[in-house]
Short mmCIF file of C-alpha atoms in Angstrom, two decimals:
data_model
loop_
_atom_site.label_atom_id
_atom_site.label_comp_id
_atom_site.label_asym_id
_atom_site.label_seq_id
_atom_site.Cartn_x
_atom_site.Cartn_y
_atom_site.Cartn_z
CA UNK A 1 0.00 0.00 0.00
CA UNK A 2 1.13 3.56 -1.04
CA UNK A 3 1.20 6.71 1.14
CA UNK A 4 0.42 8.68 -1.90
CA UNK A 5 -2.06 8.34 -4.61
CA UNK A 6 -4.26 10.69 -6.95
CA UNK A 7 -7.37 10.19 -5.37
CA UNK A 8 -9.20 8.50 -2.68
CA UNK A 9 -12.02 7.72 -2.62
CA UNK A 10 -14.62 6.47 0.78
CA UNK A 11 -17.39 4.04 0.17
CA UNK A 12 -16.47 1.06 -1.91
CA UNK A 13 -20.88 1.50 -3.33
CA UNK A 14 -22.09 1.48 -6.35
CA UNK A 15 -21.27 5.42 -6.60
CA UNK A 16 -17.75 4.64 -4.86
CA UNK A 17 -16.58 1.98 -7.25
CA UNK A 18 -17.77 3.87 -10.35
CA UNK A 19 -15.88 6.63 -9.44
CA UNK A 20 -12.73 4.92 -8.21
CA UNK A 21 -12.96 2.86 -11.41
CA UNK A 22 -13.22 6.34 -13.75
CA UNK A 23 -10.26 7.53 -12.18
CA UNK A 24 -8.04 4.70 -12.29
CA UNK A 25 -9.11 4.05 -16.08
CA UNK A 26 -7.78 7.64 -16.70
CA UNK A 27 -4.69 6.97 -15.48
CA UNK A 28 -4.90 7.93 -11.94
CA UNK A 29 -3.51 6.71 -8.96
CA UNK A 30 -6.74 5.45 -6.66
CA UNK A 31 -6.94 3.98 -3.11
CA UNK A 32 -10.58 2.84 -2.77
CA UNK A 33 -11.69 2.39 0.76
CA UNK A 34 -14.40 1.15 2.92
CA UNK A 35 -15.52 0.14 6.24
CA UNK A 36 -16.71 -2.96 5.59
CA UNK A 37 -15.62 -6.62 6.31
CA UNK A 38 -18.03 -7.55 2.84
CA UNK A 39 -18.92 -4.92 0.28
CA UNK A 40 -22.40 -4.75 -0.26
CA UNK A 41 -23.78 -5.77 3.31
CA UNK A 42 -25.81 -5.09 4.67
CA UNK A 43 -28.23 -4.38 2.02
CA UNK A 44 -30.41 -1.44 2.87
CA UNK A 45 -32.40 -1.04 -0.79
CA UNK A 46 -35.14 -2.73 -2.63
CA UNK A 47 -32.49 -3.54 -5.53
CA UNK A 48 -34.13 -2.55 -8.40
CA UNK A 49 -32.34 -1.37 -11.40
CA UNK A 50 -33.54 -0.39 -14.71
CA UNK A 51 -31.82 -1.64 -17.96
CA UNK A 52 -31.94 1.47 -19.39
CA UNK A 53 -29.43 2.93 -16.89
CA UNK A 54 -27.33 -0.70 -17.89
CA UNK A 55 -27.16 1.01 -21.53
CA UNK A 56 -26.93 4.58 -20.20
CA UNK A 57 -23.43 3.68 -18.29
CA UNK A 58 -21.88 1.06 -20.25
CA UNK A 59 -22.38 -1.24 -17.49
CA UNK A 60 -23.27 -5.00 -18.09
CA UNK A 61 -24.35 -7.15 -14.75
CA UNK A 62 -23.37 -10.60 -14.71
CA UNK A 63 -25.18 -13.44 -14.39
CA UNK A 64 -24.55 -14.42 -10.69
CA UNK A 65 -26.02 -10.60 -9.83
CA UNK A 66 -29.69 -10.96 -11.06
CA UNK A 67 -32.05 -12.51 -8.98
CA UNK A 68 -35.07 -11.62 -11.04
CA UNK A 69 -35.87 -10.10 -14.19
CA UNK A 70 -38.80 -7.38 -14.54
CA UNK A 71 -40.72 -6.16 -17.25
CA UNK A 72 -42.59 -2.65 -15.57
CA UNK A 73 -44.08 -1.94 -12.52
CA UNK A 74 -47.82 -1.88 -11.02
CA UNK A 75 -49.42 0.61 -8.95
CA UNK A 76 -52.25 -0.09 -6.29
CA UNK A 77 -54.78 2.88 -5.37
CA UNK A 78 -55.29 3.00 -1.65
CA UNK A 79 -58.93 0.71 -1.85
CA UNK A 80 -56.92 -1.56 -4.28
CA UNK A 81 -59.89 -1.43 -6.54
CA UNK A 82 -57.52 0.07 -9.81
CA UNK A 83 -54.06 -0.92 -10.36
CA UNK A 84 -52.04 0.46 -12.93
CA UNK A 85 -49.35 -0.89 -14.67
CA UNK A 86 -46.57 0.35 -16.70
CA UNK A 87 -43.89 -1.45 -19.17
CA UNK A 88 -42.11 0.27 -21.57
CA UNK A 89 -38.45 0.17 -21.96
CA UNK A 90 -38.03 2.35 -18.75
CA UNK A 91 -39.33 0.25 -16.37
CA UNK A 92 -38.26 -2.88 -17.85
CA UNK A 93 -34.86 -4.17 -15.90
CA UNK A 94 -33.89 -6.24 -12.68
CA UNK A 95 -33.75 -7.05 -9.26
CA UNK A 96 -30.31 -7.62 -8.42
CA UNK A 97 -28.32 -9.18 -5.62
CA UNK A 98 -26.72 -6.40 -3.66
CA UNK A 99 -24.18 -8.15 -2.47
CA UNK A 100 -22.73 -9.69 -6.03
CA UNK A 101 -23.28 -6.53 -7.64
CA UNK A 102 -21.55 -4.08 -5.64
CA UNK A 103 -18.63 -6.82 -5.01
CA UNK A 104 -18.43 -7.03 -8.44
CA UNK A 105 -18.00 -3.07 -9.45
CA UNK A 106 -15.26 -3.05 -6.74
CA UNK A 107 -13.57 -5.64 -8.66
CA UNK A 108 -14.29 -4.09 -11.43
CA UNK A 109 -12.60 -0.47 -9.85
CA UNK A 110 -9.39 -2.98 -9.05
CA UNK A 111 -8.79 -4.11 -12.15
CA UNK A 112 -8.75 -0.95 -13.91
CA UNK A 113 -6.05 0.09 -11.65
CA UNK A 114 -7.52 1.23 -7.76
CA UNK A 115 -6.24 -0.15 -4.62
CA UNK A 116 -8.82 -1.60 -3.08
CA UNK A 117 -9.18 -2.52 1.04
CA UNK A 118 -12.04 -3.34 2.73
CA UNK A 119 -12.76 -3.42 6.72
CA UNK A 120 -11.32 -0.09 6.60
CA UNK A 121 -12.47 2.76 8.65
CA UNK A 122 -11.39 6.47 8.09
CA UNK A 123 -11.43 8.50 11.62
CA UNK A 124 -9.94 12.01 10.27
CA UNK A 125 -9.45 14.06 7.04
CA UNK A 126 -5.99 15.95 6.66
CA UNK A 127 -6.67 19.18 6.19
CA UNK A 128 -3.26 21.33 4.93
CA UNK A 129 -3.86 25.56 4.78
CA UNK A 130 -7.78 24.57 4.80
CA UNK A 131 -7.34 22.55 1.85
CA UNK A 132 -8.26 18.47 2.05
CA UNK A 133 -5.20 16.39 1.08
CA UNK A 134 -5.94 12.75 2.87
CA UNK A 135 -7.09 10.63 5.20
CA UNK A 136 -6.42 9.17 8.75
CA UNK A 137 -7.69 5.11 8.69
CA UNK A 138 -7.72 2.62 11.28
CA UNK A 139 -7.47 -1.13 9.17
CA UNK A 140 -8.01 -3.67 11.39
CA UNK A 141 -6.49 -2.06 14.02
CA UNK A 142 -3.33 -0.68 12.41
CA UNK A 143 -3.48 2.88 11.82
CA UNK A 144 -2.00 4.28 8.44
CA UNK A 145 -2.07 8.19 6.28
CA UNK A 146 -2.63 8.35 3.35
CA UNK A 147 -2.10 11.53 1.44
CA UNK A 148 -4.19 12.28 -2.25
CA UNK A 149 -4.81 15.00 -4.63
CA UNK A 150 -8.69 15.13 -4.46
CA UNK A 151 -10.55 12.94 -1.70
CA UNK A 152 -14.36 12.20 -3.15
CA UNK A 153 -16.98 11.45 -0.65
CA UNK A 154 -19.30 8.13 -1.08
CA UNK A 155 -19.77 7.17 2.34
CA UNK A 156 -23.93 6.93 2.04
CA UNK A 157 -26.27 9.39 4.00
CA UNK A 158 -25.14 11.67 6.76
CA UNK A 159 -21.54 11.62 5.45
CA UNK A 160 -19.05 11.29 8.24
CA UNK A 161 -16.36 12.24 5.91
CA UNK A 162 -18.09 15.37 4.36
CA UNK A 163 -19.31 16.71 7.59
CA UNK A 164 -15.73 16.00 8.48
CA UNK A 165 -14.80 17.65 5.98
CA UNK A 166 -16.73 20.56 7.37
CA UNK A 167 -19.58 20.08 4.86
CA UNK A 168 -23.16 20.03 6.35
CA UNK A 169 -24.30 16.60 4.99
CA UNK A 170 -27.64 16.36 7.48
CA UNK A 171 -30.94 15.97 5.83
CA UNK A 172 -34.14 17.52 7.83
CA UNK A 173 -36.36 14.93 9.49
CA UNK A 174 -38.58 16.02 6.66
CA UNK A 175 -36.41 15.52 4.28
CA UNK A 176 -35.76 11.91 5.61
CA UNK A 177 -37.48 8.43 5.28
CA UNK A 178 -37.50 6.03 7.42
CA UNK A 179 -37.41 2.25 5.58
CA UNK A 180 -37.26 -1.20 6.50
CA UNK A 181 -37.23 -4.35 4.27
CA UNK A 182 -37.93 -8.14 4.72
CA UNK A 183 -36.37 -10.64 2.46
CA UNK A 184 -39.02 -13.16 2.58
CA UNK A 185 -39.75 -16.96 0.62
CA UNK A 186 -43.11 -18.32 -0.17
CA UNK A 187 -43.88 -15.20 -1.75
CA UNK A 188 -46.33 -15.27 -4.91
CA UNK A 189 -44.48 -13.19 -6.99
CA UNK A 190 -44.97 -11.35 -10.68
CA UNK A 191 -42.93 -10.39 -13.03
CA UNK A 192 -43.32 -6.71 -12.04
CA UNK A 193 -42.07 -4.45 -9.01
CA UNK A 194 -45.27 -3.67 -7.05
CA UNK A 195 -45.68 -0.60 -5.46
CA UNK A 196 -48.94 0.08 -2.84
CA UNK A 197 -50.00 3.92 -2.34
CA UNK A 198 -51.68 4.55 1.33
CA UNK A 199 -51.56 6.95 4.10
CA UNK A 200 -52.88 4.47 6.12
CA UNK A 201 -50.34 1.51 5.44
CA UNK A 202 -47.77 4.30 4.73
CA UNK A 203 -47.87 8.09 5.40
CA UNK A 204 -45.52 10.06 3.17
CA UNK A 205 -44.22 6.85 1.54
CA UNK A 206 -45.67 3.76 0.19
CA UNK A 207 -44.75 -0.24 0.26
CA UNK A 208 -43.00 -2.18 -2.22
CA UNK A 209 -42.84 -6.17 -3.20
CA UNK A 210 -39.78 -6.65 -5.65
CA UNK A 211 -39.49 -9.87 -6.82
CA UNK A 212 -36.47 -12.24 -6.18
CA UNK A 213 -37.28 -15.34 -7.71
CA UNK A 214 -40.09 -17.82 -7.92
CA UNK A 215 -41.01 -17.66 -4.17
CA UNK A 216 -39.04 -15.10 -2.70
CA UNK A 217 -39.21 -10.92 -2.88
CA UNK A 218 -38.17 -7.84 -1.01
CA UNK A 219 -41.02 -6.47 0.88
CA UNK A 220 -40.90 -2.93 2.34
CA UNK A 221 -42.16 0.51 3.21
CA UNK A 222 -40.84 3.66 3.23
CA UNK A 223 -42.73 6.41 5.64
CA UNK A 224 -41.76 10.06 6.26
CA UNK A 225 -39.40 10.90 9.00
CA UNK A 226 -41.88 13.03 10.88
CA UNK A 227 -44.84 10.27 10.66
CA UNK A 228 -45.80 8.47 14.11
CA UNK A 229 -45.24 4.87 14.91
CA UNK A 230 -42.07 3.38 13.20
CA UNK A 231 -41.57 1.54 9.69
CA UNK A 232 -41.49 -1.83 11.18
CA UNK A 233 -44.99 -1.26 12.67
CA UNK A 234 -46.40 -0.56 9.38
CA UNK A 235 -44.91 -3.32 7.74
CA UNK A 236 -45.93 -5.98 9.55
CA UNK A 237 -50.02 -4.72 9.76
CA UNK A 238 -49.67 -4.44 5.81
CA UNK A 239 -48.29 -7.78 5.92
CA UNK A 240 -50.53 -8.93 8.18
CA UNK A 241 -53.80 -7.86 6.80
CA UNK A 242 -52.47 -9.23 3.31
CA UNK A 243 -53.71 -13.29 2.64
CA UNK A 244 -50.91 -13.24 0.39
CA UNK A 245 -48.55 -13.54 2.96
CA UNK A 246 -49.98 -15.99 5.25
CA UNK A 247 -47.72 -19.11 4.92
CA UNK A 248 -44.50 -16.73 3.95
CA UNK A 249 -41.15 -16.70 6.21
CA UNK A 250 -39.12 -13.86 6.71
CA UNK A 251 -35.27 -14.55 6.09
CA UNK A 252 -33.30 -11.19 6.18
CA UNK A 253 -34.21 -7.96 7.69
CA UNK A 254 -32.54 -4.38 5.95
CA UNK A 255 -33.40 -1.30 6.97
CA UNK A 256 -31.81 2.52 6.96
CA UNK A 257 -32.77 6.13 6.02
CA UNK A 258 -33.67 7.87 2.93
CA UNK A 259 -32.42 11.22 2.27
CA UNK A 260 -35.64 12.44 0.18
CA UNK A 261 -35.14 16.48 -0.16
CA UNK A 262 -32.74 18.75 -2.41
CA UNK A 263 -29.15 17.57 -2.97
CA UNK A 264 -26.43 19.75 -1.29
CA UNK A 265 -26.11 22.93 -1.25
CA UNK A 266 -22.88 22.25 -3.09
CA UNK A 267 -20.88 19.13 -3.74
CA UNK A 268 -17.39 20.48 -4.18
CA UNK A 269 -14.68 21.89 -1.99
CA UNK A 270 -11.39 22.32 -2.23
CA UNK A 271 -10.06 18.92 -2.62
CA UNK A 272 -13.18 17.00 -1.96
CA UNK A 273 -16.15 16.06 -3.95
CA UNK A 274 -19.14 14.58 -2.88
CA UNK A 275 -21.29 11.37 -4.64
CA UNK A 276 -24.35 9.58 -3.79
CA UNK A 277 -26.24 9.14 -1.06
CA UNK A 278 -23.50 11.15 0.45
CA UNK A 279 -24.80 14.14 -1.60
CA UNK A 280 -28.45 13.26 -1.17
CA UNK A 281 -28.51 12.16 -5.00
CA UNK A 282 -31.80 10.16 -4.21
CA UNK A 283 -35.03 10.33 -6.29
CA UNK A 284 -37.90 12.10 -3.82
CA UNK A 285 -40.34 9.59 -5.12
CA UNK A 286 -39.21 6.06 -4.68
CA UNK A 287 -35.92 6.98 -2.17
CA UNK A 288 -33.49 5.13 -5.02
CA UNK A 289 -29.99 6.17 -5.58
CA UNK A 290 -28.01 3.34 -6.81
CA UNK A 291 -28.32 4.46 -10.54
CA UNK A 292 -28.14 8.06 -9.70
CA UNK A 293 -24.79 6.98 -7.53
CA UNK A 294 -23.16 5.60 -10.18
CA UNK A 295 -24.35 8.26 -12.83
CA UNK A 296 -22.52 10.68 -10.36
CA UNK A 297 -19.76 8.89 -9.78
CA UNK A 298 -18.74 8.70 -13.13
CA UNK A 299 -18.66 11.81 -13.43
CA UNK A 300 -16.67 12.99 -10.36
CA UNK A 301 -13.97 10.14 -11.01
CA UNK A 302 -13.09 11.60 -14.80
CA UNK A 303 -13.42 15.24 -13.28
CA UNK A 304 -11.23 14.12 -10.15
CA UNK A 305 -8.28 12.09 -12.70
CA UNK A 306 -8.09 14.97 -14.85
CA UNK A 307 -7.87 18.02 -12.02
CA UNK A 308 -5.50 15.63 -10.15
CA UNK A 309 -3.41 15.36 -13.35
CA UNK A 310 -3.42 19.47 -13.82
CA UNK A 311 -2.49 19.57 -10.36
CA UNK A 312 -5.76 22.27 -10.12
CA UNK A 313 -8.03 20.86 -7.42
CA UNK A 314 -9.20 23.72 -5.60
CA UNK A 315 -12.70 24.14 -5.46
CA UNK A 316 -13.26 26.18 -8.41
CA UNK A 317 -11.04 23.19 -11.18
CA UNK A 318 -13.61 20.53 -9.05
CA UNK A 319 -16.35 22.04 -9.72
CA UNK A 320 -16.74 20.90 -13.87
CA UNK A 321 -18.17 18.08 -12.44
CA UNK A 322 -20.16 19.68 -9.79
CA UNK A 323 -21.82 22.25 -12.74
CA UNK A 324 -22.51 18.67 -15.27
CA UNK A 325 -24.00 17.06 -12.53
CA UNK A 326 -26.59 20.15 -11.63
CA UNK A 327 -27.31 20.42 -15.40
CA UNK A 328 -27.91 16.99 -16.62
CA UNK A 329 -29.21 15.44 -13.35
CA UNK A 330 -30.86 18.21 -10.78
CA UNK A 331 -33.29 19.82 -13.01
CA UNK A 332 -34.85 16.03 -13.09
CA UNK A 333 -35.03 15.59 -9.52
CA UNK A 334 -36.14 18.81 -8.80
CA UNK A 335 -39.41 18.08 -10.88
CA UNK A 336 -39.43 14.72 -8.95
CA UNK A 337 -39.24 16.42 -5.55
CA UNK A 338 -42.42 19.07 -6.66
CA UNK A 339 -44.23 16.19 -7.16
CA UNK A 340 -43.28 14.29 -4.02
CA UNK A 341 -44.69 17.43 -2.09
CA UNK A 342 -47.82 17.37 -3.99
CA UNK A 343 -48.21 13.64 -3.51
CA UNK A 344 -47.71 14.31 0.72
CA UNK A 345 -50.60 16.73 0.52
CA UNK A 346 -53.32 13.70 -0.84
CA UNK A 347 -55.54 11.57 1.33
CA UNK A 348 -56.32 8.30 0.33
CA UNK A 349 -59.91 9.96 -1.04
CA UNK A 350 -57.56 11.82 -3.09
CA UNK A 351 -55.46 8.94 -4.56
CA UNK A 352 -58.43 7.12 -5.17
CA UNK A 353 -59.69 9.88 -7.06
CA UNK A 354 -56.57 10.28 -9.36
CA UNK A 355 -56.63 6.59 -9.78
CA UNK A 356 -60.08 6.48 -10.97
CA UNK A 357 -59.89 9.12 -13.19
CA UNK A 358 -56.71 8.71 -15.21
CA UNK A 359 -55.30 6.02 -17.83
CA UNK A 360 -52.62 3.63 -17.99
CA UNK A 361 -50.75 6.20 -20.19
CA UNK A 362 -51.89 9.23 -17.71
CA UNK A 363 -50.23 7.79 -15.30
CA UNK A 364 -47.16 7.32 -16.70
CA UNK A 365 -46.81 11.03 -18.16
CA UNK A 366 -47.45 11.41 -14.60
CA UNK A 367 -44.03 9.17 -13.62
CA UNK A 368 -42.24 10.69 -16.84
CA UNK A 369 -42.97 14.31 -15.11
CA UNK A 370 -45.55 15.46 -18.48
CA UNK A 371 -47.51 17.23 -15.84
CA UNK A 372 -50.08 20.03 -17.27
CA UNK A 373 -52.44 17.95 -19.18
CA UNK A 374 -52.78 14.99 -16.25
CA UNK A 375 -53.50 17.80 -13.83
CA UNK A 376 -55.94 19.48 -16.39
CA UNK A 377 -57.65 15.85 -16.61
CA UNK A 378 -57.58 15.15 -12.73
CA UNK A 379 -58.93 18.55 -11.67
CA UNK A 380 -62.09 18.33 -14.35
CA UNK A 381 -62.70 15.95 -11.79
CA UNK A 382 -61.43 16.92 -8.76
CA UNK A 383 -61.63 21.09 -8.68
CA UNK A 384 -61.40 20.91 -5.00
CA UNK A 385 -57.46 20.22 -5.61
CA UNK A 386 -56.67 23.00 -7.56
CA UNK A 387 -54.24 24.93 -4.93
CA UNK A 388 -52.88 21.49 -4.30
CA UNK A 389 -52.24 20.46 -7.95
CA UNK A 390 -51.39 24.13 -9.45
CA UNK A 391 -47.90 23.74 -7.98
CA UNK A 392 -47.11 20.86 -10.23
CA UNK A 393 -47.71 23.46 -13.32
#
């Protein structure tokens, strides 16, 4: 192991790895770290990833990391009397093994060049004339420095190593969600991610069943940070007042929080950028950020090999990738996140209502963010939502 390198980079997930793996490929030097004994556990998502982010970032899964293959997803209105469902080349993709995948782009970061160490855990960032310029670790006990050029942040939500850094990486209880996942077997499961809108089974959130096989699936819910009661509570009366799951077992339990609200203020500073989950990179709507992780990351690890090269990694060289990332990626998320806060505002009346009264393909203009004629069509119906709704166009 070096005492030197180009960049480091903490958090060996799927936004880690990319970026560690961009960097090396471009001919820096990378130490990839994380605190860890096995990358990928525990798993804290529903593992869902679309195909058309496979295409998007040249990435091809193998094999061994797909437990399922899906063709769309299906909504449920609150009284389950309307479900919706939606396949088109967007929604089409997999559920995927956590664990294989994210061992597999770490492997995948090593062989194009990055050191890579696991059960790792970094305890203080160097800090030279307020600039950051490395890292104090603790590896199984022994303690070791490492200097680097640029130090990129992809240690998940609430950042130790960005608020260390003396970024504010805290999201609002608001801005939070609270989740919690069973793996469970003698599951009846469908080709399709299921997803189950209801205050009452889920305020601020909703619950998921994401196929893992013939008989097994991910079940979960997602509630706001701010609701009453806790995410395990829900999830058991929903699977309790569900026949589905009478004779099904519960094998693994996940769980964690869900930055939901804006991304950081900023994502740069001088000698540190931030990816991920870190950086609150997480769609409003349905709390995912693996895609959106790696999306970033591949874009901070080419910014971070090419400042580290031009020895220019103040804040104002790191920011090319801060300034690509807010104009390909934010505008999207900020139309996600006005829709989130119009969907916190319905009842279940409400939901019901919008259910009832749109398509298959409203619905989906809906998802896609094609706002002003589904609102036009909902409040023909539904007038009494106009302040509600208005903010959408």
């Amino acid at each position: 192991m070096k005492a030197d390198y180009d960049v480091i980079v903490v958090g060996a997930g799927p936004g880690g790895s990319f970026a560690a793996k961009k960097a090396a490929k471009a001919g820096a030097s990378v130490l990839l770290i994380d605190r860890r004994k096995e990358l990928g556990a525990p798993v804290r998502c529903g593992e869902g990833l679309g195909s058309h982010w496979l295409d998007e970032l040249g990435l091809k899964v193998s094999p061994k990391a797909i437990s399922a293959e899906i063709s769309g997803s299906v909504l449920y209105s609150p009284n389950m009397k309307r479900e919706v469902k939606i396949q088109n080349p967007e929604t089409r993709g997999y559920v995927i093994d956590r664990k294989v995948f994210d061992k597999d782009l770490a492997i995948d970061a090593g062989r194009a060049g990055a050191e890579v160490i696991a059960k790792t855990e970094v305890y203080e960032v160097i800090k030279k004339d307020g600039k950051i310029c490395g890292v104090k670790a603790n590896r199984a006990g022994e303690k070791f420095e490492a200097s680097c050029k640029v130090l990129i942040a992809a240690d998940g939500g609430e950042s130790t190593i960005a608020r260390m850094a003396g970024m504010d990486s805290t999201a609002s209880l608001y801005d939070t969600d609270f989740g919690v996942e069973y793996e469970m077997v003698n599951v009846e499961c469908q080709d399709l991610i299921e997803i189950y809108f209801s205050k009452t089974a889920a305020p601020r959130g909703y619950v998921w069943v994401f196929p893992k096989g013939k008989d097994v699936a991910n079940v979960g819910v997602g509630i706001g940070g701010l609701e009453k009661g806790n995410a395990v509570e829900y999830l058991d009366r929903f699977i309790k007042n569900n026949k589905r799951f009478e004779g099904a077992q519960t094998v693994a339990i996940k769980g964690g929080l869900i930055p939901v609200g804006e991304p950081l203020k900023e994502l740069v500073a001088d000698g540190l950028m931030v990816v991920g989950t870190a950086a609150h990179q997480v769609d409003p709507i349905h709390g995912g950020g693996m895609a959106l992780a790696m999306e970033a990351g591949d874009m901070a690890g080419e910014v971070a090999a090419k400042c580290a090269a031009e020895g220019k990694t103040d804040k104002k060289s790191l920011y090319e990738y801060e300034s690509r990332w807010r104009k390909k990626v934010e505008p999207k998320l900020m139309r996600r996140l006005r829709l989130r806060k119009v969907l916190e505002k319905l009842d279940d009346d409400d939901f019901n209502a919008i259910f009832e009264n749109l398509d298959d393909a409203d619905i989906d203009k809906l998802i896609k963010g094609d706002y002003k004629p589904v609102v036009q069509k909902v409040l023909l119906k539904r007038p009494q939502l106009l302040k509600v709704l208005t903010a959408l166009i």
